[in-house]
Each structure stands twice: as structure tokens, then as C-alpha cells.
PDB file of C-alpha atoms in Angstrom:
ATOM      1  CA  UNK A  10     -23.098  24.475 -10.145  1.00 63.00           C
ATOM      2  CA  UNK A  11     -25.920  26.635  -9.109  1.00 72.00           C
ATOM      3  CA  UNK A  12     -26.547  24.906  -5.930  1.00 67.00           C
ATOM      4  CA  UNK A  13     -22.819  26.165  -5.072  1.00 63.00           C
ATOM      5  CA  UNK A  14     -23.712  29.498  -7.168  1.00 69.00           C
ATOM      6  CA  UNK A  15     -26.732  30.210  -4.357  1.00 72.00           C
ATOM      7  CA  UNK A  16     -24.448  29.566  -1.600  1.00 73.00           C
ATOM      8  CA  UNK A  17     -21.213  31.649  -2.671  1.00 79.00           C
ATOM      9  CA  UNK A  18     -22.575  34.188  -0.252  1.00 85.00           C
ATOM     10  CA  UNK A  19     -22.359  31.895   2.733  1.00 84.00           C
ATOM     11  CA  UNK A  20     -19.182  30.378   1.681  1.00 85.00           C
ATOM     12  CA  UNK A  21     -17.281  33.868   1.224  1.00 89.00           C
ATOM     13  CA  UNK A  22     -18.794  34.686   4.377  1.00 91.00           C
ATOM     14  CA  UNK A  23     -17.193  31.579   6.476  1.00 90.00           C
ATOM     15  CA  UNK A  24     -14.021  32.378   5.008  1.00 90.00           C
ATOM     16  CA  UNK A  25     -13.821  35.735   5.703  1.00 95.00           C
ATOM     17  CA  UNK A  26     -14.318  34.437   9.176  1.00 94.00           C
ATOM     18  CA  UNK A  27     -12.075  31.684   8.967  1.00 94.00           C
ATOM     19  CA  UNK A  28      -9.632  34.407   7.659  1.00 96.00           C
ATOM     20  CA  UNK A  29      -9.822  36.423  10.741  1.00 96.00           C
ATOM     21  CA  UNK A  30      -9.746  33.170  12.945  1.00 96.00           C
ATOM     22  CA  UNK A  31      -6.475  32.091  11.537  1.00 96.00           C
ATOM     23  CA  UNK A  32      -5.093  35.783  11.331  1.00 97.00           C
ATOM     24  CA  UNK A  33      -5.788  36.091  14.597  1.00 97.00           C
ATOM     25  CA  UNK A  34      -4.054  32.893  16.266  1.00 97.00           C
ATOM     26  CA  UNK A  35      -0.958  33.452  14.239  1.00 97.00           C
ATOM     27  CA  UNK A  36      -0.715  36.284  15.852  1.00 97.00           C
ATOM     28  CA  UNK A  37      -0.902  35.273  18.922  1.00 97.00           C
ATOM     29  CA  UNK A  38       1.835  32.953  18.639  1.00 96.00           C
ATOM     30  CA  UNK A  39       3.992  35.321  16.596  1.00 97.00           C
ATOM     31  CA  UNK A  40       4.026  37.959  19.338  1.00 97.00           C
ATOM     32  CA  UNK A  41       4.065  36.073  22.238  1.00 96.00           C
ATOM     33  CA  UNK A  42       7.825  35.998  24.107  1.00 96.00           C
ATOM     34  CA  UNK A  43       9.127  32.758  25.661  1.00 96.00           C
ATOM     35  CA  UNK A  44       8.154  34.017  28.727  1.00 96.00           C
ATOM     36  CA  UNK A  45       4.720  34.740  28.419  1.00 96.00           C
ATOM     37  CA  UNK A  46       3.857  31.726  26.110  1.00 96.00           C
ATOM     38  CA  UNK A  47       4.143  29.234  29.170  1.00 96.00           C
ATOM     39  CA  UNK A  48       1.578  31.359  31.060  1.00 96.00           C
ATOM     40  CA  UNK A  49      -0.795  31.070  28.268  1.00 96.00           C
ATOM     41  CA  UNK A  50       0.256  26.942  27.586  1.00 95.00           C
ATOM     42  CA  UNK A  51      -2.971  25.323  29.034  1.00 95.00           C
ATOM     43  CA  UNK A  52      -5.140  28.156  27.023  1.00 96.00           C
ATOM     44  CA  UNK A  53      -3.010  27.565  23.667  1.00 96.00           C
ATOM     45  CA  UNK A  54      -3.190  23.690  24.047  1.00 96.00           C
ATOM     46  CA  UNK A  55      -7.240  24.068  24.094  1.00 95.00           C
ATOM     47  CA  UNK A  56      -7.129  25.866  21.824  1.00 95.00           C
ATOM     48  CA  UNK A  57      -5.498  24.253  19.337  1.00 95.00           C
ATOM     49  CA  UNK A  58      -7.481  21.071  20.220  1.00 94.00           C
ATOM     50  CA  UNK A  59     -10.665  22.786  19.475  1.00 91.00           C
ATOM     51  CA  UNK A  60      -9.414  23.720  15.961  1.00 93.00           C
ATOM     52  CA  UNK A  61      -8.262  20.072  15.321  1.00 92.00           C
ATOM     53  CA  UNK A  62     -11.923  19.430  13.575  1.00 89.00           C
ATOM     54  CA  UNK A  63     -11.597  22.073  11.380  1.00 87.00           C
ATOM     55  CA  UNK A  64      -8.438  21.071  10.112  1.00 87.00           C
ATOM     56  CA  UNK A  65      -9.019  17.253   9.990  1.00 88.00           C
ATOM     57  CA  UNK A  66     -12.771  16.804   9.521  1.00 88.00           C
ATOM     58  CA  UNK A  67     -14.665  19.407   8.511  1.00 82.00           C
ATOM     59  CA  UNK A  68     -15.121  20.763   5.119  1.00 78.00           C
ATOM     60  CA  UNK A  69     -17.070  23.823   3.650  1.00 74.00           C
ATOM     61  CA  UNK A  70     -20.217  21.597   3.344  1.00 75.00           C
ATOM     62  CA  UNK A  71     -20.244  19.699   6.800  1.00 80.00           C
ATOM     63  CA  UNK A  72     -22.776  20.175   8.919  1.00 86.00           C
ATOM     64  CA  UNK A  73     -22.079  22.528  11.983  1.00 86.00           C
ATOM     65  CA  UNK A  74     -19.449  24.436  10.357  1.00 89.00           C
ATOM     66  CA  UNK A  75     -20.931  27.550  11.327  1.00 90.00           C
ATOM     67  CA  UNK A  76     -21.075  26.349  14.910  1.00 93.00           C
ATOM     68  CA  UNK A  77     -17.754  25.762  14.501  1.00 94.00           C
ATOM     69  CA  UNK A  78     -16.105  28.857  12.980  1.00 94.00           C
ATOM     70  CA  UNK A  79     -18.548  30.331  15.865  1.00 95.00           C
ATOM     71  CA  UNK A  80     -16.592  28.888  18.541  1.00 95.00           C
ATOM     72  CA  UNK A  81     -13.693  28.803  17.352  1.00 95.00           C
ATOM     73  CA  UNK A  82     -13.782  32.348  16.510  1.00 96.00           C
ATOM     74  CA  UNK A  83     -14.727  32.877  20.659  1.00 96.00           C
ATOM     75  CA  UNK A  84     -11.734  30.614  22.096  1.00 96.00           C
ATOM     76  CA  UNK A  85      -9.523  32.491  19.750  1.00 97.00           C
ATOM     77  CA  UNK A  86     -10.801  35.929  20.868  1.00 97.00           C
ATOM     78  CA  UNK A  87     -10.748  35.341  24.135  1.00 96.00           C
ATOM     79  CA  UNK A  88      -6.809  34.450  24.355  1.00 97.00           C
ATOM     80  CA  UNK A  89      -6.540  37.035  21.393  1.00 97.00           C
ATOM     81  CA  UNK A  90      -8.022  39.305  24.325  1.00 97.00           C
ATOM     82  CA  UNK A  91      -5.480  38.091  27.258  1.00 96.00           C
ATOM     83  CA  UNK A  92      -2.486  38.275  25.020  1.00 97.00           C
ATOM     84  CA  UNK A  93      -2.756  42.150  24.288  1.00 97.00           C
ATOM     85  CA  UNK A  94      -4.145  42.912  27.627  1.00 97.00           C
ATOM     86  CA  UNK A  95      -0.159  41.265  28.297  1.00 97.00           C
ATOM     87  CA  UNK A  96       1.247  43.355  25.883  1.00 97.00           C
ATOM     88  CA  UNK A  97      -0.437  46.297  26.275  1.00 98.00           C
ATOM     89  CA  UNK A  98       0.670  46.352  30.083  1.00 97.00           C
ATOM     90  CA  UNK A  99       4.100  46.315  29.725  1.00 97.00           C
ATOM     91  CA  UNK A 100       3.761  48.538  26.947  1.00 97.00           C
ATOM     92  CA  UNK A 101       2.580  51.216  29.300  1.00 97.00           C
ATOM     93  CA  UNK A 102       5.219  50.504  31.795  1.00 96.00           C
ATOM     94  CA  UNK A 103       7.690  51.016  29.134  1.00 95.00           C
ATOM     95  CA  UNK A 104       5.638  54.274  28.416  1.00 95.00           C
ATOM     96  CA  UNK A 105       6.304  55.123  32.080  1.00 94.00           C
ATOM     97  CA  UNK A 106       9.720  54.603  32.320  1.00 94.00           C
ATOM     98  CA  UNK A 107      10.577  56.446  29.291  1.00 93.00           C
ATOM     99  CA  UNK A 108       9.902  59.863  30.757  1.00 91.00           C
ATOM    100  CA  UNK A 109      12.707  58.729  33.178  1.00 89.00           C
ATOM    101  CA  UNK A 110      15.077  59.217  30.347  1.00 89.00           C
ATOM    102  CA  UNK A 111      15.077  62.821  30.759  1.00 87.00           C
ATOM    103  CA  UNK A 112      18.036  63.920  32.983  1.00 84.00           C
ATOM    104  CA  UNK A 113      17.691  64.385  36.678  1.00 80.00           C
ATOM    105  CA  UNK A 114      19.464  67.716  36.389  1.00 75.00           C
ATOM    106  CA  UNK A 115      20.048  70.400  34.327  1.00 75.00           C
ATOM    107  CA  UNK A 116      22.819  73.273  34.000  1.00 73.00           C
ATOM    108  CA  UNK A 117      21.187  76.699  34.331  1.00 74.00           C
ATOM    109  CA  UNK A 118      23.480  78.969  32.380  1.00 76.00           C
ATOM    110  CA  UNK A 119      23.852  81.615  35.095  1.00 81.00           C
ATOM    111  CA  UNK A 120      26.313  80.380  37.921  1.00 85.00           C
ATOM    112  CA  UNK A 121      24.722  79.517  41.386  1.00 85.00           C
ATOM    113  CA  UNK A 122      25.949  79.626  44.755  1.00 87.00           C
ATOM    114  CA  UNK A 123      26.637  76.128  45.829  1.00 88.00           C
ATOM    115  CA  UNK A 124      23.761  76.244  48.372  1.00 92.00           C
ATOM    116  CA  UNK A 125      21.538  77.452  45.552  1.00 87.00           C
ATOM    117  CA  UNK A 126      22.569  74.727  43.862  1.00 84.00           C
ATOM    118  CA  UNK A 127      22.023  72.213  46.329  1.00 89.00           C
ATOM    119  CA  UNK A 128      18.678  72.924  47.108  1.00 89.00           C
ATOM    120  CA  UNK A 129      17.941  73.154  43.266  1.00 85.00           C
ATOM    121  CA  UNK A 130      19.408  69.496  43.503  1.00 84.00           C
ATOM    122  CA  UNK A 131      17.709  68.198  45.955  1.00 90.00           C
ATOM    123  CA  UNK A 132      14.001  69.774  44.726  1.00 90.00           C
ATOM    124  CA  UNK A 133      15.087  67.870  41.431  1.00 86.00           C
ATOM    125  CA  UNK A 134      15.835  64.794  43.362  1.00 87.00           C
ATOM    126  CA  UNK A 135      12.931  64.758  45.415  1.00 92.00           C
ATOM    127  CA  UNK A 136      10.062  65.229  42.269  1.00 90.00           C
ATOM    128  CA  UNK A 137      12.246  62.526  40.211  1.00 88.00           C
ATOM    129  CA  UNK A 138      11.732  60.089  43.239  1.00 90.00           C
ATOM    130  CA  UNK A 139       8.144  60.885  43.887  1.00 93.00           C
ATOM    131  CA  UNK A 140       7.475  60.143  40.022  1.00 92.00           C
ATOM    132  CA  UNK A 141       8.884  56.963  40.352  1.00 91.00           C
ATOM    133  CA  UNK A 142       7.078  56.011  43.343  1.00 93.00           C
ATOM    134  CA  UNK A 143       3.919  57.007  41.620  1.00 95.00           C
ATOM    135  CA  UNK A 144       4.804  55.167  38.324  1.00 95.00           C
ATOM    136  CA  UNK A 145       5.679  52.189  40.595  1.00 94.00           C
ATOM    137  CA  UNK A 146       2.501  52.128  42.171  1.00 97.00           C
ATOM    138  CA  UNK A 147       1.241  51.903  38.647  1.00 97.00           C
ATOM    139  CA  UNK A 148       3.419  49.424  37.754  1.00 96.00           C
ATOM    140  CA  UNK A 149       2.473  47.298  40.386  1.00 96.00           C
ATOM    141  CA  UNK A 150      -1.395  47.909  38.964  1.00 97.00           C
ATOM    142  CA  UNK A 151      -0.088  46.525  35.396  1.00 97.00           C
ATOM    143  CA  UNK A 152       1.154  43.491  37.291  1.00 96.00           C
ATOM    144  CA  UNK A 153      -2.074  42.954  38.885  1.00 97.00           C
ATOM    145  CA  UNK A 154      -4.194  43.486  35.745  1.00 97.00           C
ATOM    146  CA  UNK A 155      -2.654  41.203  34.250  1.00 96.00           C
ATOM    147  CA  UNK A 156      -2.788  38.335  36.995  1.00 96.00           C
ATOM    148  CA  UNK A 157      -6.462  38.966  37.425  1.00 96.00           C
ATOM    149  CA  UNK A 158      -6.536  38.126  33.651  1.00 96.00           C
ATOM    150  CA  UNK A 159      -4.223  35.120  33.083  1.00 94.00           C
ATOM    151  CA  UNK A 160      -5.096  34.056  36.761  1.00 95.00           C
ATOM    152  CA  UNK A 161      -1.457  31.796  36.825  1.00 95.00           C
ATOM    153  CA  UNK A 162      -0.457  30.124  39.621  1.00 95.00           C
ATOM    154  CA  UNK A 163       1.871  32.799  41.564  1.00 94.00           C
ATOM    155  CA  UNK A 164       4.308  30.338  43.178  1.00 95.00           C
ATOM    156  CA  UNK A 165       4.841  28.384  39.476  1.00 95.00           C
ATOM    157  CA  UNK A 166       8.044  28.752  37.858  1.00 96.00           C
ATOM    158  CA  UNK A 167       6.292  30.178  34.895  1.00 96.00           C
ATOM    159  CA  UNK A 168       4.902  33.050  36.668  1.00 96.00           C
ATOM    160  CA  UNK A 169       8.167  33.976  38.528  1.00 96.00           C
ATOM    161  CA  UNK A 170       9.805  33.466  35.171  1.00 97.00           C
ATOM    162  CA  UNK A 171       7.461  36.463  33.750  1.00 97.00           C
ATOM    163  CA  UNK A 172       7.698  38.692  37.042  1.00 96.00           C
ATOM    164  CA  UNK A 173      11.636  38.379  36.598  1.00 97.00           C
ATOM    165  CA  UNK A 174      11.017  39.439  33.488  1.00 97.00           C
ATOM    166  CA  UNK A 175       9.043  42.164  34.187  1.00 97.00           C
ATOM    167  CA  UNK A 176      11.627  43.513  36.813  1.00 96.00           C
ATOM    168  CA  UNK A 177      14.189  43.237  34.157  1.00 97.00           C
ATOM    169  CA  UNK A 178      12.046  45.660  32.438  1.00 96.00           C
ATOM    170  CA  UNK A 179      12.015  48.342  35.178  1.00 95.00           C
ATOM    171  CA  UNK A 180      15.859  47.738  36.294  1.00 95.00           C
ATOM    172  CA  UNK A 181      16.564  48.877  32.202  1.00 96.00           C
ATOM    173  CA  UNK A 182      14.467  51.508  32.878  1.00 94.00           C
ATOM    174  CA  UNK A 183      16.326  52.633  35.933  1.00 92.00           C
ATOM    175  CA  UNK A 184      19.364  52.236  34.546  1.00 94.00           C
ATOM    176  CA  UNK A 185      18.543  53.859  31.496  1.00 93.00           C
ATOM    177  CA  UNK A 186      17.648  56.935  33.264  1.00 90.00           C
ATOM    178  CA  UNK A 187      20.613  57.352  35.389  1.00 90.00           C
ATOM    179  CA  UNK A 188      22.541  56.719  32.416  1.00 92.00           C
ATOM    180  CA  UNK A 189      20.985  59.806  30.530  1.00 90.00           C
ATOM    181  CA  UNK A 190      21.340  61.671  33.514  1.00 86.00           C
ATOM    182  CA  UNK A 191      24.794  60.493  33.728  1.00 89.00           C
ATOM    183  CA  UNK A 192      25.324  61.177  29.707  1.00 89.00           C
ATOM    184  CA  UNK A 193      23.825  64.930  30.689  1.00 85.00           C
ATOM    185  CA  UNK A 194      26.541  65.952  33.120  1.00 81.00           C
ATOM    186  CA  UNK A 195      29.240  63.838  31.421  1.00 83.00           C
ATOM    187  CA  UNK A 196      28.890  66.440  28.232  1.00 74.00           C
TER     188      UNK A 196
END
């Protein structure tokens, strides 16, 4: 009992860390859509195979443990690290495209000679498209982020899977702009 006394230290220690280790990969697997999981497949698998020991073998007293909560603690970081680079991309596209929600035009509440109002029109027009060029570009920067960081074969069904969804994301967006536009004038 005081052999296990002098090492409650070390013990609460490892599993604190083995806390965070776990927290961490259900995590990754909770958030992770059915698209991006198949991107990540090869990385999970590992993964999981290089926690097998600690779930079969090891115990709190087995030599190497702290090599292994070491490691593991680095494989699970590291897609831990992938997975909300991921998220975090399309996050910010989504950030993007909600400014697009704001209509494209706007009554003024004095009247305007239809030429006024046409250029007024086309001025609004012209700075909507330009912003969505420019968040496009950006968009296109998110996509590349994030294949420099999963590195996936482009041509694999996976991949094109993901990309589809990704330009589901920015046809909603579109859509979702025209619509408020469209809600604007309707009113």
C-alpha cells in the first residue's frame, strides 16, 4: 500500500493524460461527417492499431506505459490537428458566404429616376460580384489548405466525394443569398 501510496502522483498523472488521449479521439470520430471520415480512414485505422496495446496489454504498472501514453498522445494529436484544420476551413467558408445573405439591393425611400436607379443597380451588382470573386479565391485557398494537410489522392472517389461536398456548401450559399435578396424585394 505505500509502494502504490508513493506512486499516486505518477498514476494520476498518466490518467490525466490518458483522459485527454481518449477525450480527444472521441472527438474526432464524433465530429467527423461521412464525408470527411474516408479521407482520414488510413490515419484512423493506425491509429486505432497503435492504441490496441493499451487496451489489451498494458496495465498501469507495465513497463513502457509512459512511452506509450507518449505516443499515443502524438498520433492522436496529430489527426486531432488535421481534423479541425478540416473543420475550421469550411467553417470560414461558411463565415464567407454568410455576408452574402445581406440583400443585393436596397429601396432608398426617396423615388429615383429609372436611370438613377439603374446605375445604383448595377454599382450594387458589380461590388456583390467582386466580393464573391474575392471570397472564391479564398475559398479555393481553404481547399488547398486542406489538401496540403490530408495530402488525399485527388482523383479518389473519396476526395471528389468531399470536393462535391464542399461545392454543395457554396451552391447553399449562393442560393441562400439570392434568396434573401429575393425575400428583400418580395416584401
Amino acid at each position: 500500500a505505500s509502494l502504490l501510496f508513493k506512486k499516486a502522483d505518477v498514476y494520476r498523472t498518466q490518467c490525466g493524460r490518458l483522459e485527454i488521449i481518449v477525450t480527444m479521439y472521441n472527438e474526432i470520430l464524433k465530429i467527423l461527417l461521412s464525408v470527411e471520415k474516408p479521407l482520414l480512414k488510413k490515419r484512423i485505422e493506425a491509429m486505432d492499431q497503435g492504441l490496441q496495446d493499451g487496451i489489451e496489454k498494458l496495465t498501469w504498472n507495465s513497463a513502457g506505459i509512459d512511452h506509450f501514453i507518449t505516443q499515443s498522445n502524438t498520433v492522436v494529436s496529430q489527426i486531432d490537428e488535421l481534423v479541425k484544420k478540416m473543420k475550421d476551413n469550411v467553417l470560414k467558408m461558411g463565415d464567407m458566404m454568410n455576408k452574402w445573405k445581406t440583400p443585393l439591393f436596397e429601396r432608398k425611400t426617396k423615388t429615383m429616376t429609372p436611370e438613377d436607379l439603374e446605375s445604383a443597380h448595377s454599382a450594387a451588382v458589380m461590388a456583390r460580384l467582386d466580393e464573391i470573386k474575392s471570397h472564391g479565391k479564398d475559398i479555393q485557398k481553404f481547399v488547398k489548405d486542406t489538401t496540403e494537410a490530408i495530402k488525399p489522392d485527388k482523383k479518389s472517389q473519396q476526395w471528389l466525394a468531399y470536393v462535391d461536398y464542399l461545392n454543395s456548401l457554396v451552391i447553399d450559399g449562393i442560393t441562400t443569398g439570392i434568396n434573401a435578396s429575393l425575400e428583400y424585394l418580395s416584401a
